[in-house]
Coordinates of C-alpha atoms and ligand atoms in Angstrom, one line a residue:
M1 CA -9.1 -26.4 -159.8
L2 CA -5.6 -27.7 -159.3
K3 CA -5.3 -30.8 -157.1
V4 CA -3.9 -29.9 -153.7
T5 CA -0.5 -31.6 -154.1
G6 CA 1.3 -30.6 -150.9
L7 CA 4.3 -30.5 -153.3
E8 CA 4.4 -34.3 -153.3
G9 CA 7.2 -35.7 -155.4
V10 CA 8.5 -32.2 -156.3
V11 CA 12.3 -32.0 -156.1
A12 CA 13.1 -28.8 -154.3
G13 CA 16.9 -29.1 -154.1
E14 CA 19.9 -31.4 -154.0
T15 CA 21.3 -32.8 -150.8
E16 CA 24.2 -34.9 -149.7
I17 CA 22.8 -35.3 -146.2
S18 CA 20.3 -38.1 -146.5
L19 CA 18.4 -40.4 -148.8
V20 CA 14.8 -41.4 -148.0
D21 CA 13.6 -44.2 -150.3
G22 CA 10.0 -44.7 -149.6
E23 CA 9.5 -47.6 -152.0
K24 CA 12.4 -49.7 -150.7
G25 CA 12.1 -48.5 -147.1
H26 CA 15.7 -47.2 -147.0
L27 CA 17.1 -44.4 -144.9
V28 CA 20.8 -43.4 -145.5
Y29 CA 22.7 -40.7 -143.7
R30 CA 25.7 -39.6 -145.8
G31 CA 26.5 -43.0 -147.1
H32 CA 25.6 -45.0 -143.9
W33 CA 22.5 -46.9 -143.0
A34 CA 20.7 -45.0 -140.3
K35 CA 19.5 -48.2 -138.7
D36 CA 23.2 -49.3 -138.2
L37 CA 24.3 -45.9 -137.0
A38 CA 21.5 -46.0 -134.4
V39 CA 22.8 -49.2 -132.9
H40 CA 26.6 -48.9 -133.2
H41 CA 27.2 -45.2 -132.8
T42 CA 26.6 -42.3 -130.4
F43 CA 24.5 -39.2 -130.8
E44 CA 27.7 -37.1 -131.1
E45 CA 29.3 -39.3 -133.8
V46 CA 26.2 -39.2 -136.0
A47 CA 25.7 -35.5 -135.3
Y48 CA 29.3 -34.9 -136.4
L49 CA 28.7 -37.1 -139.5
L50 CA 25.6 -35.1 -140.6
L51 CA 27.1 -31.7 -139.9
Y52 CA 30.6 -32.2 -141.3
G53 CA 30.0 -34.9 -143.8
T54 CA 32.4 -37.6 -142.5
M55 CA 32.7 -39.8 -139.5
P56 CA 34.9 -38.1 -136.9
T57 CA 38.4 -39.4 -136.0
G58 CA 39.0 -40.1 -132.3
E59 CA 40.6 -36.7 -131.9
E60 CA 37.8 -34.9 -133.8
L61 CA 35.1 -36.6 -131.7
L62 CA 36.8 -35.6 -128.5
R63 CA 37.0 -31.9 -129.6
F64 CA 33.4 -32.0 -130.8
K65 CA 32.1 -33.5 -127.6
K66 CA 34.0 -31.0 -125.4
A67 CA 32.7 -28.1 -127.4
L68 CA 29.1 -29.3 -127.3
T69 CA 29.3 -30.0 -123.6
G70 CA 30.6 -26.5 -123.0
K71 CA 27.5 -25.0 -124.6
R72 CA 24.8 -26.6 -122.4
E73 CA 24.2 -23.7 -120.0
L74 CA 21.4 -21.3 -120.9
P75 CA 22.4 -17.6 -121.3
E76 CA 20.9 -15.5 -118.4
H77 CA 18.6 -13.7 -120.8
A78 CA 17.1 -17.0 -122.0
K79 CA 16.4 -18.0 -118.4
A80 CA 14.7 -14.7 -117.8
V81 CA 12.5 -15.3 -120.9
L82 CA 11.7 -18.8 -119.6
D83 CA 10.8 -17.4 -116.2
A84 CA 8.5 -14.8 -117.8
L85 CA 6.4 -17.3 -119.9
P86 CA 2.9 -18.1 -118.8
N87 CA 2.3 -21.6 -117.4
D88 CA -0.3 -22.5 -120.0
M89 CA 2.2 -22.1 -122.9
E90 CA 2.8 -25.6 -124.2
M91 CA 6.3 -26.9 -124.5
M92 CA 6.8 -26.6 -128.3
S93 CA 5.7 -23.0 -128.1
V94 CA 8.2 -22.5 -125.2
L95 CA 10.9 -24.1 -127.2
R96 CA 10.1 -21.9 -130.3
T97 CA 10.2 -18.7 -128.1
V98 CA 13.3 -19.4 -126.1
V99 CA 15.3 -20.7 -129.2
S100 CA 14.2 -17.5 -131.0
A101 CA 15.5 -15.5 -128.0
M102 CA 19.0 -16.9 -128.6
G103 CA 19.1 -14.9 -131.9
T104 CA 21.5 -12.2 -130.9
S105 CA 23.6 -10.3 -133.5
S106 CA 26.2 -13.1 -133.5
Y107 CA 23.8 -15.1 -135.5
G108 CA 24.0 -13.2 -138.8
W109 CA 24.4 -14.5 -142.3
E110 CA 26.2 -17.0 -142.9
P111 CA 25.3 -19.9 -140.5
T112 CA 28.1 -21.8 -138.9
I113 CA 28.6 -25.3 -137.4
E114 CA 29.5 -23.5 -134.1
Q115 CA 26.0 -21.9 -134.0
A116 CA 24.4 -25.3 -134.9
M117 CA 26.2 -26.8 -131.9
T118 CA 25.1 -24.0 -129.5
V119 CA 21.4 -24.5 -130.3
T120 CA 21.8 -28.3 -130.2
A121 CA 23.4 -28.2 -126.8
V122 CA 20.8 -25.9 -125.2
I123 CA 17.6 -27.5 -126.4
P124 CA 17.6 -30.3 -123.7
T125 CA 18.5 -27.6 -121.1
I126 CA 15.5 -25.5 -122.2
I127 CA 13.1 -28.5 -122.1
T128 CA 14.1 -29.8 -118.7
Y129 CA 14.3 -26.3 -117.2
R130 CA 10.7 -25.7 -118.2
Y131 CA 9.6 -29.2 -117.2
H132 CA 10.9 -28.7 -113.6
Q133 CA 9.7 -25.2 -113.4
L134 CA 6.1 -26.3 -114.3
N135 CA 6.4 -29.0 -111.6
N136 CA 7.6 -26.5 -109.0
R137 CA 11.0 -28.0 -108.8
E138 CA 14.5 -26.4 -109.1
P139 CA 15.9 -27.1 -112.7
V140 CA 18.7 -29.7 -112.7
K141 CA 22.0 -28.2 -113.9
P142 CA 23.7 -29.9 -116.8
N143 CA 26.3 -32.5 -115.7
L144 CA 29.5 -32.0 -117.7
E145 CA 30.6 -35.6 -117.1
Y146 CA 27.8 -37.0 -119.2
D147 CA 27.5 -37.2 -123.0
H148 CA 24.6 -35.4 -124.7
V149 CA 21.9 -38.1 -124.4
A150 CA 22.8 -39.2 -120.9
N151 CA 22.9 -35.6 -119.7
Y152 CA 19.4 -35.1 -121.1
L153 CA 18.1 -38.0 -119.1
Y154 CA 20.0 -36.8 -116.1
M155 CA 18.6 -33.3 -116.3
L156 CA 15.1 -34.8 -116.5
T157 CA 15.3 -36.9 -113.4
G158 CA 18.3 -35.6 -111.4
K159 CA 19.4 -39.3 -111.2
E160 CA 22.1 -41.3 -112.9
P161 CA 20.5 -42.7 -116.1
S162 CA 20.8 -46.5 -116.7
E163 CA 22.9 -47.7 -119.7
A164 CA 19.8 -49.4 -121.2
H165 CA 17.9 -46.1 -121.2
I166 CA 20.8 -44.1 -122.6
K167 CA 21.2 -46.7 -125.4
A168 CA 17.5 -46.7 -126.2
L169 CA 17.0 -42.9 -126.2
S170 CA 20.2 -42.6 -128.2
A171 CA 18.9 -45.0 -130.9
Y172 CA 15.7 -43.0 -131.0
M173 CA 17.5 -39.7 -131.3
I174 CA 19.8 -40.9 -134.1
L175 CA 16.9 -42.4 -136.1
T176 CA 14.9 -39.2 -135.9
M177 CA 17.9 -36.8 -136.5
E178 CA 17.4 -36.4 -140.2
H179 CA 14.8 -37.2 -142.8
G180 CA 15.3 -35.3 -146.1
M181 CA 13.0 -32.5 -147.3
N182 CA 10.2 -33.0 -144.7
A183 CA 8.0 -30.0 -143.7
S184 CA 10.1 -28.6 -140.9
T185 CA 13.5 -29.0 -142.7
F186 CA 12.0 -27.4 -145.8
S187 CA 10.7 -24.5 -143.7
G188 CA 14.2 -24.0 -142.3
R189 CA 15.7 -24.0 -145.7
V190 CA 13.1 -21.5 -147.0
V191 CA 13.8 -19.1 -144.2
L192 CA 17.5 -19.4 -144.6
S193 CA 17.3 -18.9 -148.3
T194 CA 16.4 -15.2 -147.8
Q195 CA 19.9 -14.8 -146.2
S196 CA 18.2 -14.7 -142.8
D197 CA 20.1 -16.4 -140.0
L198 CA 20.3 -19.9 -138.4
I199 CA 18.1 -19.0 -135.4
S200 CA 15.3 -17.6 -137.5
A201 CA 15.5 -20.7 -139.7
V202 CA 15.4 -23.1 -136.7
T203 CA 12.5 -21.1 -135.1
G204 CA 10.5 -21.6 -138.3
A205 CA 11.3 -25.3 -138.4
I206 CA 10.2 -25.7 -134.8
G207 CA 6.9 -24.1 -135.7
A208 CA 6.4 -26.6 -138.5
M209 CA 7.4 -29.5 -136.2
K210 CA 4.7 -28.6 -133.7
G211 CA 1.7 -29.8 -135.8
P212 CA 0.2 -33.3 -135.3
L213 CA 0.7 -34.2 -139.0
H214 CA 4.4 -33.9 -138.6
G215 CA 6.1 -34.1 -135.1
G216 CA 3.1 -34.1 -132.9
A217 CA 1.9 -37.7 -133.3
P218 CA 3.8 -39.8 -130.7
S219 CA 1.8 -38.6 -127.7
E220 CA -1.3 -39.2 -129.7
V221 CA -0.2 -42.8 -130.2
I222 CA -0.2 -43.2 -126.5
A223 CA -3.7 -41.7 -126.4
L224 CA -4.7 -44.2 -129.1
L225 CA -3.3 -47.2 -127.2
D226 CA -4.8 -45.9 -123.9
A227 CA -8.2 -45.6 -125.6
I228 CA -8.0 -49.2 -127.1
N229 CA -6.7 -50.5 -123.8
T230 CA -7.3 -54.3 -124.5
K231 CA -6.6 -56.6 -127.5
E232 CA -10.2 -57.5 -127.8
N233 CA -11.1 -53.8 -128.2
A234 CA -8.5 -53.2 -130.9
E235 CA -10.5 -54.3 -134.0
P236 CA -13.9 -52.7 -133.1
W237 CA -12.2 -49.5 -132.0
I238 CA -10.1 -49.2 -135.2
R239 CA -13.1 -50.0 -137.4
K240 CA -15.2 -47.3 -135.6
E241 CA -12.4 -44.7 -136.2
L242 CA -11.9 -45.6 -139.9
E243 CA -15.7 -45.7 -140.5
A244 CA -16.0 -42.2 -139.0
G245 CA -13.3 -41.1 -141.5
R246 CA -10.7 -40.4 -138.8
R247 CA -7.0 -41.0 -139.1
L248 CA -5.0 -43.5 -137.0
M249 CA -2.1 -41.7 -135.4
G250 CA 1.2 -43.3 -136.0
F251 CA 0.2 -44.7 -139.4
G252 CA 0.8 -43.5 -142.9
H253 CA 3.6 -41.5 -144.4
R254 CA 4.0 -39.1 -147.3
V255 CA 7.1 -40.9 -148.5
Y256 CA 7.1 -44.5 -147.2
K257 CA 4.8 -46.8 -149.0
T258 CA 6.2 -49.8 -147.1
Y259 CA 7.4 -50.3 -143.5
D260 CA 9.2 -47.2 -142.2
P261 CA 12.8 -48.4 -141.6
R262 CA 12.9 -46.2 -138.4
S263 CA 9.8 -47.9 -137.1
V264 CA 11.3 -51.3 -137.8
A265 CA 14.5 -50.4 -135.9
L266 CA 12.7 -48.8 -133.0
K267 CA 10.4 -51.8 -132.7
T268 CA 13.6 -53.9 -132.0
V269 CA 14.9 -51.3 -129.5
A270 CA 11.5 -51.3 -127.7
Q271 CA 11.4 -55.1 -127.6
E272 CA 14.9 -55.3 -126.2
L273 CA 14.1 -52.7 -123.5
S274 CA 10.6 -53.7 -122.5
G275 CA 10.5 -57.4 -123.3
K276 CA 7.2 -58.8 -122.1
D277 CA 5.7 -55.5 -121.1
P278 CA 1.9 -55.8 -121.5
W279 CA 1.7 -52.3 -123.0
L280 CA 4.2 -53.1 -125.6
D281 CA 2.4 -56.4 -126.3
L282 CA -0.7 -54.4 -126.9
A283 CA 1.2 -52.0 -129.2
L284 CA 2.4 -55.0 -131.3
Y285 CA -1.1 -56.3 -131.6
V286 CA -2.6 -52.9 -132.5
E287 CA 0.0 -52.4 -135.2
E288 CA -0.8 -55.7 -136.9
T289 CA -4.6 -55.1 -136.6
A290 CA -4.3 -51.5 -137.8
I291 CA -2.3 -52.4 -140.9
R292 CA -4.7 -55.1 -141.8
L293 CA -7.8 -52.8 -141.4
L294 CA -6.1 -49.9 -143.2
D295 CA -5.6 -52.2 -146.1
E296 CA -9.3 -53.1 -146.0
Y297 CA -10.7 -49.6 -145.6
K298 CA -8.0 -47.8 -147.7
P299 CA -7.0 -50.4 -150.3
G300 CA -3.9 -49.5 -152.4
R301 CA -2.9 -46.6 -150.1
K302 CA -0.1 -48.7 -148.6
L303 CA -0.5 -47.5 -145.1
Y304 CA 2.0 -48.9 -142.5
S305 CA 3.1 -47.8 -139.0
N306 CA 5.4 -44.8 -139.2
V307 CA 8.3 -43.7 -136.9
E308 CA 5.9 -42.2 -134.4
F309 CA 4.3 -45.5 -133.5
Y310 CA 7.3 -47.2 -132.0
A311 CA 8.9 -43.9 -131.0
A312 CA 6.0 -43.8 -128.5
A313 CA 6.9 -47.2 -127.2
V314 CA 10.6 -46.4 -126.8
L315 CA 10.0 -43.0 -125.2
R316 CA 7.5 -44.5 -122.8
A317 CA 10.0 -47.2 -121.9
V318 CA 12.7 -44.7 -121.0
E319 CA 10.1 -43.0 -118.8
M320 CA 9.9 -39.8 -120.9
P321 CA 6.8 -37.8 -119.9
S322 CA 4.5 -37.8 -122.9
E323 CA 4.3 -34.0 -123.1
L324 CA 8.0 -34.1 -123.9
Y325 CA 7.8 -36.5 -126.9
T326 CA 7.6 -33.8 -129.6
P327 CA 10.2 -31.6 -127.8
T328 CA 12.5 -34.7 -127.7
F329 CA 12.0 -35.3 -131.4
T330 CA 13.0 -31.6 -131.8
A331 CA 16.1 -32.2 -129.7
S332 CA 17.2 -34.8 -132.3
R333 CA 16.0 -33.2 -135.5
I334 CA 17.9 -30.0 -134.7
I335 CA 20.9 -31.8 -136.2
G336 CA 19.1 -32.5 -139.5
W337 CA 17.7 -29.0 -139.7
T338 CA 21.1 -27.3 -139.1
A339 CA 22.9 -29.6 -141.5
H340 CA 20.4 -28.6 -144.2
I341 CA 20.6 -24.9 -143.2
L342 CA 24.4 -25.1 -143.6
E343 CA 24.0 -26.9 -146.9
Q344 CA 21.5 -24.4 -148.2
S345 CA 23.9 -21.5 -147.3
K346 CA 26.7 -23.1 -149.4
N347 CA 24.7 -23.0 -152.7
N348 CA 21.8 -20.6 -152.0
R349 CA 19.0 -19.3 -154.2
I350 CA 15.9 -17.8 -152.6
F351 CA 12.9 -20.1 -152.7
R352 CA 10.1 -18.5 -154.7
P353 CA 7.5 -20.8 -156.2
K354 CA 4.3 -19.7 -157.9
A355 CA 0.7 -20.0 -157.1
A356 CA -2.0 -20.4 -159.7
Y357 CA -4.5 -17.6 -159.2
V358 CA -8.1 -18.8 -159.2
G359 CA -9.7 -15.7 -157.9
K360 CA -11.7 -13.0 -159.8
I361 CA -10.2 -10.8 -162.4
P362 CA -11.4 -7.1 -162.5
N363 CA -13.5 -6.4 -165.7
K364 CA -11.4 -3.4 -166.7
Ligands
LIG401 C1 1.6 -38.7 -142.3 C2 0.4 -38.2 -143.2 C3 0.1 -36.7 -142.8 C4 0.8 -38.3 -144.7 O1 -0.3 -37.6 -145.3 P1 -0.4 -37.6 -146.9 O2 0.9 -38.0 -147.6 O3 -0.9 -36.2 -147.3 O4 -1.5 -38.7 -147.2 P2 -2.9 -38.5 -147.7 O5 -3.6 -37.5 -146.7 O6 -2.9 -38.1 -149.1 O7 -3.5 -39.9 -147.5 C5 -3.8 -40.9 -148.5 C6 -5.0 -41.7 -148.1 O8 -4.7 -42.5 -147.0 C7 -5.5 -42.2 -145.9 N1 -4.7 -42.1 -144.7 C8 -3.4 -41.7 -144.6 N2 -3.0 -41.8 -143.3 C9 -4.0 -42.4 -142.6 C10 -4.1 -42.8 -141.3 N3 -3.1 -42.6 -140.4 N4 -5.3 -43.3 -140.9 C11 -6.3 -43.5 -141.8 N5 -6.2 -43.2 -143.1 C12 -5.1 -42.6 -143.5 C13 -6.1 -40.8 -146.2 O9 -7.4 -40.7 -145.6 C14 -6.2 -40.9 -147.7 O10 -7.4 -41.6 -148.0 P3 -8.2 -41.2 -149.3 O11 -7.4 -41.6 -150.5 O12 -9.5 -42.1 -149.2 O13 -8.5 -39.8 -149.3 C15 -0.9 -39.1 -142.9 O14 -0.6 -40.4 -143.2 C16 -1.4 -38.9 -141.5 O15 -2.2 -38.0 -141.2 N6 -1.0 -39.9 -140.5 C17 -1.4 -39.8 -139.2 C18 -0.6 -38.8 -138.4 C19 0.8 -39.3 -138.2 O16 1.0 -40.4 -137.8 N7 1.8 -38.3 -138.4 C20 3.2 -38.6 -138.2 C21 4.0 -38.6 -139.4 S1 5.6 -39.2 -139.2

């Protein structure tokens, strides 16, 4: 029987969008270090860079921001879909359904940057509309005075967001915008490769993002830290988990065999924002203990904290409700997905791998 490879190491296409070097711990977006972009640039600038390929000039940035801001309102039919969904439908399924409902005939082959911007602009509106709806509150209307990240925070709380929260969430959203041929991006490219449309490709990507092995881990990191609760409990708790053969959420990565550069950058952001917060102090201690014990129980596997571990710390510090962690990851990754969808459309061939048949063969 063939080893189940999960396509590890298989090159499935060429890209100019990003480089993920798992041995060196490097992440590059179109020739720029992602960790620098996260600190020195805005969501809109980096989104422009990923979608268009170059950093925007002042004039280009203004136009891009204005266009993005103008697309925040949900179309009436999307609101009607949101209003019709049952309360027990969880947020990623809601997002998948409402984004899918955006797919009117204007989203045909080929995909455009304009379409990418429309979906990007409405995702925070969908998330916050649903969030308030579930809490029996009126949804907060987008504020056109704010940039993308500030407006997301504003729509969540209805209050003016602090500069520190905007900076921290913006760093998180930039660092999680793009990450090569991961499961959701690959799903998006596969759907697009049939000459389907951008909305169908993004809907598929959201479905892939939903699983805990991909985008669903940060809220589980909170659960892990809540369960550990004290420093003294860290080592026995982690040993018990590893002895039971369970995985520690927020650790390990298919590509990174060293520290995940996003995790390193987010750790600094979390430390700047939360300083001596006891919860963050516990997170730092748990990270150190877990890496040591993972090396003991899984020698040679090179398991370190991944992006989800400190993403949880940053998202918690900006007071993001934990059920919105994966949806917020989606609100960032939409840029990477659509950049790949556009790139796929420029030099497309339908994806069609093979499977080795290991079933029975009829006698005659
Ligand atoms: C991210 C992840 C899915 C990558 O999976 P993968 O590349 O298929 O890695 P593998 O499943 O081949 O793991 C290799 C070995 O390390 C172990 N391992 C990997 N991640 C582990 C973790 N978080 N905790 C404990 N052991 C882990 C596996 O059990 C396996 O051990 P084995 O060789 O004894 O069988 C995996 O590391 C994981 O499940 N992590 C936890 C979930 C998470 O944080 N996801 C967010 C990703 S950004």
